[in-house]
Tab-separated table of C-alpha atoms in Angstrom:
chain	number	residue	atom	x	y	z
A	1	SER	CA	-8.644	-16.939	6.422
A	2	GLN	CA	-6.054	-15.506	4.103
A	3	THR	CA	-2.586	-14.646	5.310
A	4	ILE	CA	0.491	-13.274	3.620
A	5	HIS	CA	4.024	-14.054	4.699
A	6	GLN	CA	7.051	-12.033	3.728
A	7	TRP	CA	10.639	-12.577	4.779
A	8	PRO	CA	13.158	-11.620	5.918
A	9	ALA	CA	12.034	-8.639	7.990
A	10	THR	CA	15.369	-6.873	7.732
A	11	LEU	CA	18.350	-7.370	5.499
A	12	VAL	CA	21.730	-5.679	5.187
A	13	GLN	CA	23.560	-6.507	1.984
A	14	PRO	CA	26.767	-5.212	0.393
A	15	VAL	CA	26.724	-3.464	-2.951
A	16	GLY	CA	27.006	-5.977	-5.783
A	17	SER	CA	25.569	-8.881	-3.838
A	18	PRO	CA	22.474	-10.810	-4.996
A	19	LEU	CA	19.021	-10.460	-3.483
A	20	SER	CA	16.098	-12.791	-3.014
A	21	LEU	CA	12.945	-11.773	-1.139
A	22	GLU	CA	10.107	-14.220	-0.856
A	23	CYS	CA	6.386	-13.769	-0.360
A	24	THR	CA	3.725	-16.444	0.034
A	25	VAL	CA	-0.027	-16.215	0.407
A	26	GLU	CA	-2.213	-18.750	2.184
A	27	GLY	CA	-5.933	-19.346	2.145
A	28	THR	CA	-6.694	-18.219	-1.391
A	29	SER	CA	-6.047	-19.305	-4.937
A	30	ASN	CA	-5.135	-17.406	-8.079
A	31	PRO	CA	-4.358	-14.145	-6.260
A	32	ASN	CA	-2.956	-11.071	-7.938
A	33	LEU	CA	0.457	-10.459	-6.421
A	34	TYR	CA	2.448	-7.245	-6.179
A	35	TRP	CA	5.862	-5.980	-5.149
A	36	TYR	CA	6.132	-2.383	-3.950
A	37	ARG	CA	9.041	-0.309	-2.705
A	38	GLN	CA	8.534	2.469	-0.210
A	39	ALA	CA	11.312	5.015	0.142
A	40	ALA	CA	11.222	7.502	2.986
A	41	GLY	CA	8.861	10.357	2.158
A	42	ARG	CA	8.237	9.079	-1.353
A	43	GLY	CA	5.182	6.891	-1.106
A	44	LEU	CA	4.599	3.469	-2.580
A	45	GLN	CA	6.237	2.613	-5.890
A	46	LEU	CA	4.815	-0.376	-7.753
A	47	LEU	CA	7.663	-2.548	-9.028
A	48	PHE	CA	6.027	-5.709	-10.360
A	49	TYR	CA	2.655	-7.375	-10.449
A	50	SER	CA	1.439	-10.793	-11.493
A	51	VAL	CA	-1.998	-12.119	-12.371
A	52	GLY	CA	-0.904	-15.747	-12.708
A	53	ILE	CA	1.954	-18.251	-12.625
A	54	GLY	CA	4.781	-17.103	-14.854
A	55	GLN	CA	3.026	-13.829	-15.710
A	56	ILE	CA	5.031	-10.807	-14.571
A	57	SER	CA	4.480	-7.171	-15.452
A	58	SER	CA	7.192	-4.660	-14.708
A	59	GLU	CA	6.344	-1.080	-13.882
A	60	VAL	CA	9.811	0.328	-13.359
A	61	PRO	CA	12.888	-0.652	-15.420
A	62	GLN	CA	15.779	-1.350	-13.057
A	63	ASN	CA	18.107	-4.109	-11.938
A	64	LEU	CA	15.364	-5.955	-10.071
A	65	SER	CA	13.335	-8.872	-11.383
A	66	ALA	CA	10.393	-10.889	-10.142
A	67	SER	CA	9.216	-14.445	-10.592
A	68	ARG	CA	6.112	-16.400	-9.708
A	69	PRO	CA	7.065	-20.075	-9.686
A	70	GLN	CA	3.874	-21.162	-7.905
A	71	ASP	CA	0.356	-19.789	-7.662
A	72	ARG	CA	0.856	-18.274	-4.219
A	73	GLN	CA	4.583	-17.521	-4.277
A	74	PHE	CA	6.166	-14.309	-5.481
A	75	ILE	CA	9.918	-13.687	-5.462
A	76	LEU	CA	11.834	-10.444	-5.898
A	77	SER	CA	15.435	-10.804	-7.029
A	78	SER	CA	18.498	-8.932	-8.053
A	79	LYS	CA	21.799	-10.205	-9.402
A	80	LYS	CA	23.786	-7.184	-8.179
A	81	LEU	CA	22.419	-4.738	-5.641
A	82	LEU	CA	22.967	-1.000	-5.916
A	83	LEU	CA	22.976	1.523	-3.086
A	84	SER	CA	19.799	2.972	-4.579
A	85	ASP	CA	18.016	-0.362	-4.006
A	86	SER	CA	17.791	0.379	-0.289
A	87	GLY	CA	14.245	0.768	0.926
A	88	PHE	CA	11.221	-0.900	2.433
A	89	TYR	CA	9.893	-3.662	0.178
A	90	LEU	CA	6.298	-4.736	0.473
A	91	CYS	CA	4.504	-7.692	-1.019
A	92	ALA	CA	0.734	-7.507	-1.411
A	93	TRP	CA	-2.099	-9.581	-2.777
A	94	SER	CA	-5.614	-8.964	-3.985
A	95	ALA	CA	-8.363	-11.239	-5.218
A	96	GLY	CA	-7.762	-12.325	-8.779
A	97	GLY	CA	-10.053	-13.536	-11.523
A	98	GLY	CA	-12.039	-10.328	-11.661
A	99	GLY	CA	-12.732	-10.275	-7.922
A	100	GLN	CA	-11.860	-6.669	-7.408
A	101	ALA	CA	-14.141	-5.942	-4.496
A	102	GLN	CA	-11.388	-5.911	-1.893
A	103	GLY	CA	-8.365	-3.730	-1.473
A	104	TYR	CA	-4.846	-4.984	-1.091
A	105	THR	CA	-3.525	-6.970	1.808
A	106	PHE	CA	0.102	-6.154	2.463
A	107	GLY	CA	2.815	-8.231	4.030
A	108	SER	CA	4.848	-6.967	6.949
A	109	GLY	CA	7.649	-5.724	4.701
A	110	THR	CA	11.406	-6.181	4.344
A	111	ARG	CA	13.704	-3.339	5.224
A	112	LEU	CA	16.695	-3.608	2.898
A	113	THR	CA	19.852	-1.630	3.496
A	114	VAL	CA	22.541	-1.839	0.859
A	115	VAL	CA	25.962	-0.854	2.216
B	1	GLN	CA	-0.135	17.473	-11.512
B	2	LYS	CA	-0.007	14.135	-9.720
B	3	GLU	CA	-3.007	11.847	-10.033
B	4	VAL	CA	-3.453	11.723	-6.257
B	5	GLU	CA	-2.416	14.530	-3.942
B	6	GLN	CA	-2.059	14.057	-0.195
B	7	ASP	CA	-0.483	16.426	2.312
B	8	PRO	CA	2.392	14.574	4.020
B	9	GLY	CA	1.971	16.444	7.319
B	10	PRO	CA	2.847	15.764	10.029
B	11	LEU	CA	-0.530	16.512	11.530
B	12	SER	CA	-0.305	16.805	15.306
B	13	VAL	CA	-3.484	16.789	17.403
B	14	PRO	CA	-4.351	16.309	21.076
B	15	GLU	CA	-5.997	13.129	22.255
B	16	GLY	CA	-9.773	13.241	21.784
B	17	ALA	CA	-9.679	15.583	18.797
B	18	ILE	CA	-11.531	14.968	15.555
B	19	VAL	CA	-9.031	14.352	12.785
B	20	SER	CA	-9.667	15.071	9.115
B	21	LEU	CA	-7.379	13.525	6.517
B	22	ASN	CA	-7.855	14.353	2.857
B	23	CYS	CA	-6.856	13.472	-0.678
B	24	THR	CA	-7.627	15.066	-3.998
B	25	TYR	CA	-7.397	13.356	-7.342
B	26	SER	CA	-7.602	14.205	-11.006
B	27	ASN	CA	-8.759	10.973	-12.684
B	28	SER	CA	-12.554	11.003	-12.993
B	29	ALA	CA	-12.509	7.257	-13.761
B	30	PHE	CA	-11.663	6.393	-10.153
B	31	GLN	CA	-14.566	4.550	-8.529
B	32	TYR	CA	-13.034	2.588	-5.650
B	33	PHE	CA	-11.509	4.468	-2.762
B	34	MET	CA	-9.471	3.100	0.094
B	35	TRP	CA	-7.717	4.278	3.221
B	36	TYR	CA	-4.763	2.420	4.670
B	37	ARG	CA	-3.085	2.862	8.021
B	38	GLN	CA	0.620	2.196	8.316
B	39	TYR	CA	2.449	2.024	11.613
B	40	SER	CA	6.172	2.650	11.650
B	41	ARG	CA	8.160	-0.216	10.120
B	42	LYS	CA	4.994	-2.178	9.299
B	43	GLY	CA	3.049	-2.881	6.127
B	44	PRO	CA	-0.073	-0.817	5.412
B	45	GLU	CA	-3.387	-2.281	6.571
B	46	LEU	CA	-6.699	-1.630	4.902
B	47	LEU	CA	-8.846	0.597	7.063
B	48	MET	CA	-11.782	1.644	4.918
B	49	TYR	CA	-13.046	0.727	1.465
B	50	THR	CA	-15.770	2.645	-0.360
B	51	TYR	CA	-17.312	2.555	-3.785
B	52	SER	CA	-18.385	5.704	-5.612
B	53	SER	CA	-19.673	8.714	-3.686
B	54	GLY	CA	-21.078	8.884	-0.189
B	55	ASN	CA	-20.128	8.127	3.393
B	56	LYS	CA	-19.116	4.941	5.156
B	57	GLU	CA	-18.765	4.622	8.889
B	58	ASP	CA	-16.875	2.031	10.910
B	59	GLY	CA	-16.581	2.723	14.614
B	60	ARG	CA	-14.633	5.939	15.106
B	61	PHE	CA	-13.758	6.145	11.404
B	62	THR	CA	-15.807	7.732	8.633
B	63	ALA	CA	-14.780	7.745	4.986
B	64	GLN	CA	-16.318	10.325	2.716
B	65	VAL	CA	-16.134	10.519	-1.075
B	66	ASP	CA	-17.162	13.527	-3.151
B	67	LYS	CA	-16.663	12.528	-6.769
B	68	SER	CA	-17.947	15.840	-8.103
B	69	SER	CA	-15.103	17.623	-6.325
B	70	LYS	CA	-12.647	14.721	-6.719
B	71	TYR	CA	-12.047	14.823	-2.985
B	72	ILE	CA	-12.006	12.104	-0.354
B	73	SER	CA	-11.727	12.361	3.400
B	74	LEU	CA	-11.162	10.161	6.407
B	75	PHE	CA	-12.483	11.395	9.745
B	76	ILE	CA	-11.309	9.962	13.039
B	77	ARG	CA	-13.425	10.772	16.075
B	78	ASP	CA	-12.103	10.723	19.625
B	79	SER	CA	-8.557	10.249	18.361
B	80	GLN	CA	-6.225	8.139	20.486
B	81	PRO	CA	-2.413	7.994	20.726
B	82	SER	CA	-2.701	4.526	19.147
B	83	ASP	CA	-4.041	6.244	16.005
B	84	SER	CA	-0.597	7.774	15.465
B	85	ALA	CA	0.477	6.393	12.119
B	86	THR	CA	0.741	7.282	8.456
B	87	TYR	CA	-2.547	7.217	6.560
B	88	LEU	CA	-2.475	6.513	2.847
B	89	CYS	CA	-5.350	7.034	0.481
B	90	ALA	CA	-5.651	4.863	-2.592
B	91	MET	CA	-8.056	4.735	-5.482
B	92	ARG	CA	-8.654	2.871	-8.712
B	93	GLY	CA	-11.085	2.599	-11.559
B	94	GLY	CA	-11.446	2.699	-15.309
B	95	GLY	CA	-10.977	-1.052	-15.570
B	96	SER	CA	-7.642	-1.111	-13.759
B	97	TYR	CA	-7.171	-3.195	-10.641
B	98	ILE	CA	-3.936	-1.371	-9.817
B	99	PRO	CA	-4.660	1.376	-7.283
B	100	THR	CA	-2.935	4.732	-7.251
B	101	PHE	CA	-1.675	5.632	-3.809
B	102	GLY	CA	-1.217	8.987	-2.180
B	103	ARG	CA	2.096	9.608	-0.461
B	104	GLY	CA	0.530	9.374	2.987
B	105	THR	CA	-0.156	11.787	5.839
B	106	SER	CA	1.693	11.343	9.102
B	107	LEU	CA	-0.649	11.710	12.085
B	108	ILE	CA	0.567	12.241	15.643
B	109	VAL	CA	-1.959	12.108	18.478
B	110	HIS	CA	-0.375	13.310	21.698
B	111	PRO	CA	-1.773	12.510	25.153
């Protein structure tokens, strides 16, 4: 069965520090991968998505970046965090290669607080 | 007008009540409709998935899609305190595999 792992669960970082959040998927190949941010009362904001290794699409211009170094690994990064980067970050996957029958499966999320 | 509208609530009901959660949308190309449940401090989990119009039932949950009215609903029968969560609708279509999410409705079921 497919599983998605996301870590860390919580993170407190000072302003200006770097960020690296990692997400891995098991039990499937060639998944579509997504990074979302969820701010309180504001719903899910799509940040990045990837349909394959090295292929990243950005939905929101900001100081965050994403990379997909392996088929089932998706990394969210920042060189210098801002206070406004605080939020609940969610990784998700869906079947790739045209297999659109299923919805997303989300990870357990990372709660980031920038202080 | 947002593509997907969802009342944030909170919706507070007594245990055993029938709950109706709703979303409206404006994009007639949407064909796939989903409901997610999100407990506090957790990632959303897929609850129901439907294609096009009609009803789908799974235990105490029924998803209903009315494409002519651009309106979808999730009904929860015999609601339980464990159903207390935020429910997000999502939908996609028109060749896009990226769903559009509603902002979620907070449901509180009190004993």
